PDB file of C-alpha atoms in Angstrom:
ATOM      1  CA  MET C   1     -94.918  -5.574   8.118  1.00 87.00           C
ATOM      2  CA  GLY C   2     -91.271  -4.583   7.975  1.00 84.00           C
ATOM      3  CA  ALA C   3     -91.814  -1.652  10.344  1.00 89.00           C
ATOM      4  CA  VAL C   4     -93.645  -3.835  12.873  1.00 91.00           C
ATOM      5  CA  THR C   5     -90.897  -6.456  12.703  1.00 89.00           C
ATOM      6  CA  LEU C   6     -88.207  -3.805  13.215  1.00 85.00           C
ATOM      7  CA  ILE C   7     -90.044  -2.325  16.209  1.00 91.00           C
ATOM      8  CA  VAL C   8     -90.461  -5.751  17.817  1.00 92.00           C
ATOM      9  CA  ILE C   9     -86.823  -6.730  17.242  1.00 87.00           C
ATOM     10  CA  ASN C  10     -85.494  -3.430  18.594  1.00 84.00           C
ATOM     11  CA  THR C  11     -87.762  -3.637  21.650  1.00 90.00           C
ATOM     12  CA  LEU C  12     -86.612  -7.181  22.401  1.00 87.00           C
ATOM     13  CA  LEU C  13     -82.946  -6.291  21.954  1.00 80.00           C
ATOM     14  CA  TYR C  14     -83.263  -3.210  24.146  1.00 82.00           C
ATOM     15  CA  GLY C  15     -84.983  -5.269  26.848  1.00 85.00           C
ATOM     16  CA  PHE C  16     -82.319  -7.964  26.655  1.00 82.00           C
ATOM     17  CA  VAL C  17     -79.405  -5.531  26.866  1.00 80.00           C
ATOM     18  CA  THR C  18     -81.120  -3.711  29.745  1.00 84.00           C
ATOM     19  CA  TRP C  19     -81.680  -6.982  31.626  1.00 87.00           C
ATOM     20  CA  LEU C  20     -78.235  -8.449  30.972  1.00 84.00           C
ATOM     21  CA  PRO C  21     -76.326  -6.732  33.836  1.00 88.00           C
ATOM     22  CA  THR C  22     -78.884  -8.150  36.284  1.00 89.00           C
ATOM     23  CA  PHE C  23     -78.177 -11.624  34.944  1.00 84.00           C
ATOM     24  CA  PHE C  24     -74.429 -11.118  35.342  1.00 83.00           C
ATOM     25  CA  VAL C  25     -74.814  -9.900  38.933  1.00 88.00           C
ATOM     26  CA  GLN C  26     -76.930 -12.975  39.728  1.00 88.00           C
ATOM     27  CA  GLN C  27     -74.102 -15.084  38.317  1.00 81.00           C
ATOM     28  CA  GLY C  28     -71.726 -13.544  40.861  1.00 85.00           C
ATOM     29  CA  LEU C  29     -70.065 -10.730  38.912  1.00 83.00           C
ATOM     30  CA  SER C  30     -69.656  -7.248  40.331  1.00 89.00           C
ATOM     31  CA  ILE C  31     -71.807  -4.406  39.056  1.00 89.00           C
ATOM     32  CA  ALA C  32     -68.840  -2.751  37.322  1.00 90.00           C
ATOM     33  CA  ARG C  33     -67.767  -5.948  35.580  1.00 87.00           C
ATOM     34  CA  SER C  34     -71.342  -6.776  34.539  1.00 86.00           C
ATOM     35  CA  PHE C  35     -71.729  -3.359  32.917  1.00 88.00           C
ATOM     36  CA  ARG C  36     -68.361  -3.746  31.212  1.00 86.00           C
ATOM     37  CA  TYR C  37     -69.390  -7.082  29.703  1.00 81.00           C
ATOM     38  CA  SER C  38     -72.747  -5.651  28.644  1.00 82.00           C
ATOM     39  CA  LEU C  39     -71.015  -2.701  26.990  1.00 84.00           C
ATOM     40  CA  VAL C  40     -68.727  -4.964  24.988  1.00 81.00           C
ATOM     41  CA  MET C  41     -71.702  -7.030  23.827  1.00 77.00           C
ATOM     42  CA  ALA C  42     -73.710  -3.903  22.964  1.00 79.00           C
ATOM     43  CA  LEU C  43     -70.808  -2.654  20.834  1.00 82.00           C
ATOM     44  CA  GLY C  44     -71.243  -5.771  18.725  1.00 79.00           C
ATOM     45  CA  ALA C  45     -74.514  -4.401  17.313  1.00 79.00           C
ATOM     46  CA  PRO C  46     -73.053  -1.682  15.059  1.00 86.00           C
ATOM     47  CA  ILE C  47     -70.186  -3.950  14.070  1.00 86.00           C
ATOM     48  CA  GLY C  48     -72.645  -6.707  13.185  1.00 82.00           C
ATOM     49  CA  SER C  49     -74.753  -4.248  11.217  1.00 84.00           C
ATOM     50  CA  ALA C  50     -71.717  -3.163   9.223  1.00 90.00           C
ATOM     51  CA  ILE C  51     -70.750  -6.777   8.527  1.00 89.00           C
ATOM     52  CA  GLY C  52     -74.336  -7.496   7.464  1.00 87.00           C
ATOM     53  CA  ALA C  53     -74.362  -4.511   5.109  1.00 90.00           C
ATOM     54  CA  PHE C  54     -71.090  -5.514   3.461  1.00 91.00           C
ATOM     55  CA  THR C  55     -72.077  -9.175   3.103  1.00 91.00           C
ATOM     56  CA  ALA C  56     -75.489  -8.202   1.725  1.00 90.00           C
ATOM     57  CA  ASP C  57     -73.724  -6.188  -0.958  1.00 89.00           C
ATOM     58  CA  PHE C  58     -71.396  -9.080  -1.713  1.00 90.00           C
ATOM     59  CA  TRP C  59     -73.716 -12.136  -1.469  1.00 92.00           C
ATOM     60  CA  GLY C  60     -77.163 -10.564  -1.679  1.00 91.00           C
ATOM     61  CA  ARG C  61     -79.823  -9.943   0.942  1.00 90.00           C
ATOM     62  CA  LYS C  62     -81.511 -13.328   1.091  1.00 92.00           C
ATOM     63  CA  PRO C  63     -78.373 -15.489   1.616  1.00 93.00           C
ATOM     64  CA  THR C  64     -77.033 -12.977   4.147  1.00 91.00           C
ATOM     65  CA  ILE C  65     -80.271 -12.934   6.160  1.00 90.00           C
ATOM     66  CA  VAL C  66     -80.602 -16.725   6.109  1.00 93.00           C
ATOM     67  CA  GLY C  67     -76.941 -17.241   7.008  1.00 92.00           C
ATOM     68  CA  ALA C  68     -77.004 -14.665   9.807  1.00 89.00           C
ATOM     69  CA  SER C  69     -80.233 -16.120  11.188  1.00 90.00           C
ATOM     70  CA  LEU C  70     -78.861 -19.652  11.236  1.00 94.00           C
ATOM     71  CA  PHE C  71     -75.612 -18.450  12.819  1.00 89.00           C
ATOM     72  CA  THR C  72     -77.571 -16.552  15.486  1.00 85.00           C
ATOM     73  CA  ILE C  73     -79.702 -19.611  16.244  1.00 90.00           C
ATOM     74  CA  LEU C  74     -76.584 -21.750  16.569  1.00 89.00           C
ATOM     75  CA  ILE C  75     -74.685 -19.342  18.819  1.00 83.00           C
ATOM     76  CA  GLY C  76     -77.817 -18.356  20.744  1.00 81.00           C
ATOM     77  CA  SER C  77     -78.591 -21.968  21.617  1.00 85.00           C
ATOM     78  CA  PHE C  78     -75.314 -22.175  23.570  1.00 80.00           C
ATOM     79  CA  TYR C  79     -75.750 -18.825  25.306  1.00 77.00           C
ATOM     80  CA  PRO C  80     -77.795 -19.963  28.360  1.00 79.00           C
ATOM     81  CA  PHE C  81     -75.339 -22.754  29.148  1.00 84.00           C
ATOM     82  CA  VAL C  82     -72.084 -20.772  29.116  1.00 81.00           C
ATOM     83  CA  LYS C  83     -70.705 -20.222  32.621  1.00 78.00           C
ATOM     84  CA  GLN C  84     -67.339 -18.524  31.936  1.00 79.00           C
ATOM     85  CA  PRO C  85     -67.788 -14.720  31.767  1.00 71.00           C
ATOM     86  CA  ALA C  86     -65.139 -14.217  29.060  1.00 75.00           C
ATOM     87  CA  ILE C  87     -66.709 -16.862  26.819  1.00 79.00           C
ATOM     88  CA  LEU C  88     -70.145 -15.416  27.550  1.00 72.00           C
ATOM     89  CA  MET C  89     -68.911 -12.034  26.382  1.00 70.00           C
ATOM     90  CA  ILE C  90     -67.515 -13.511  23.165  1.00 73.00           C
ATOM     91  CA  VAL C  91     -70.712 -15.428  22.452  1.00 72.00           C
ATOM     92  CA  GLY C  92     -72.789 -12.336  23.247  1.00 66.00           C
ATOM     93  CA  PHE C  93     -70.651 -10.141  20.993  1.00 62.00           C
ATOM     94  CA  ARG C  94     -71.541 -12.186  17.918  1.00 57.00           C
TER      95      ARG C  94
END
């Protein structure tokens, strides 16, 4: 079950990151700027993984997973409504 969940999550994330520059171009950004924003957001993944590993060691796995999931739901609910590219990049970096 864990392997299937990991495969699904990674597939969805890869699809989202691959699609993101198209979304930025449709919002009026140049190709170069859209790839720059996507790169910054993609760099958030290893940083987030490191933060998750350290907090899991400190607080335990279950509170870290629940807290990160709730935080992602909260931030992700604002994501479609953000119009400013800089704020979008910050929200996407989470």
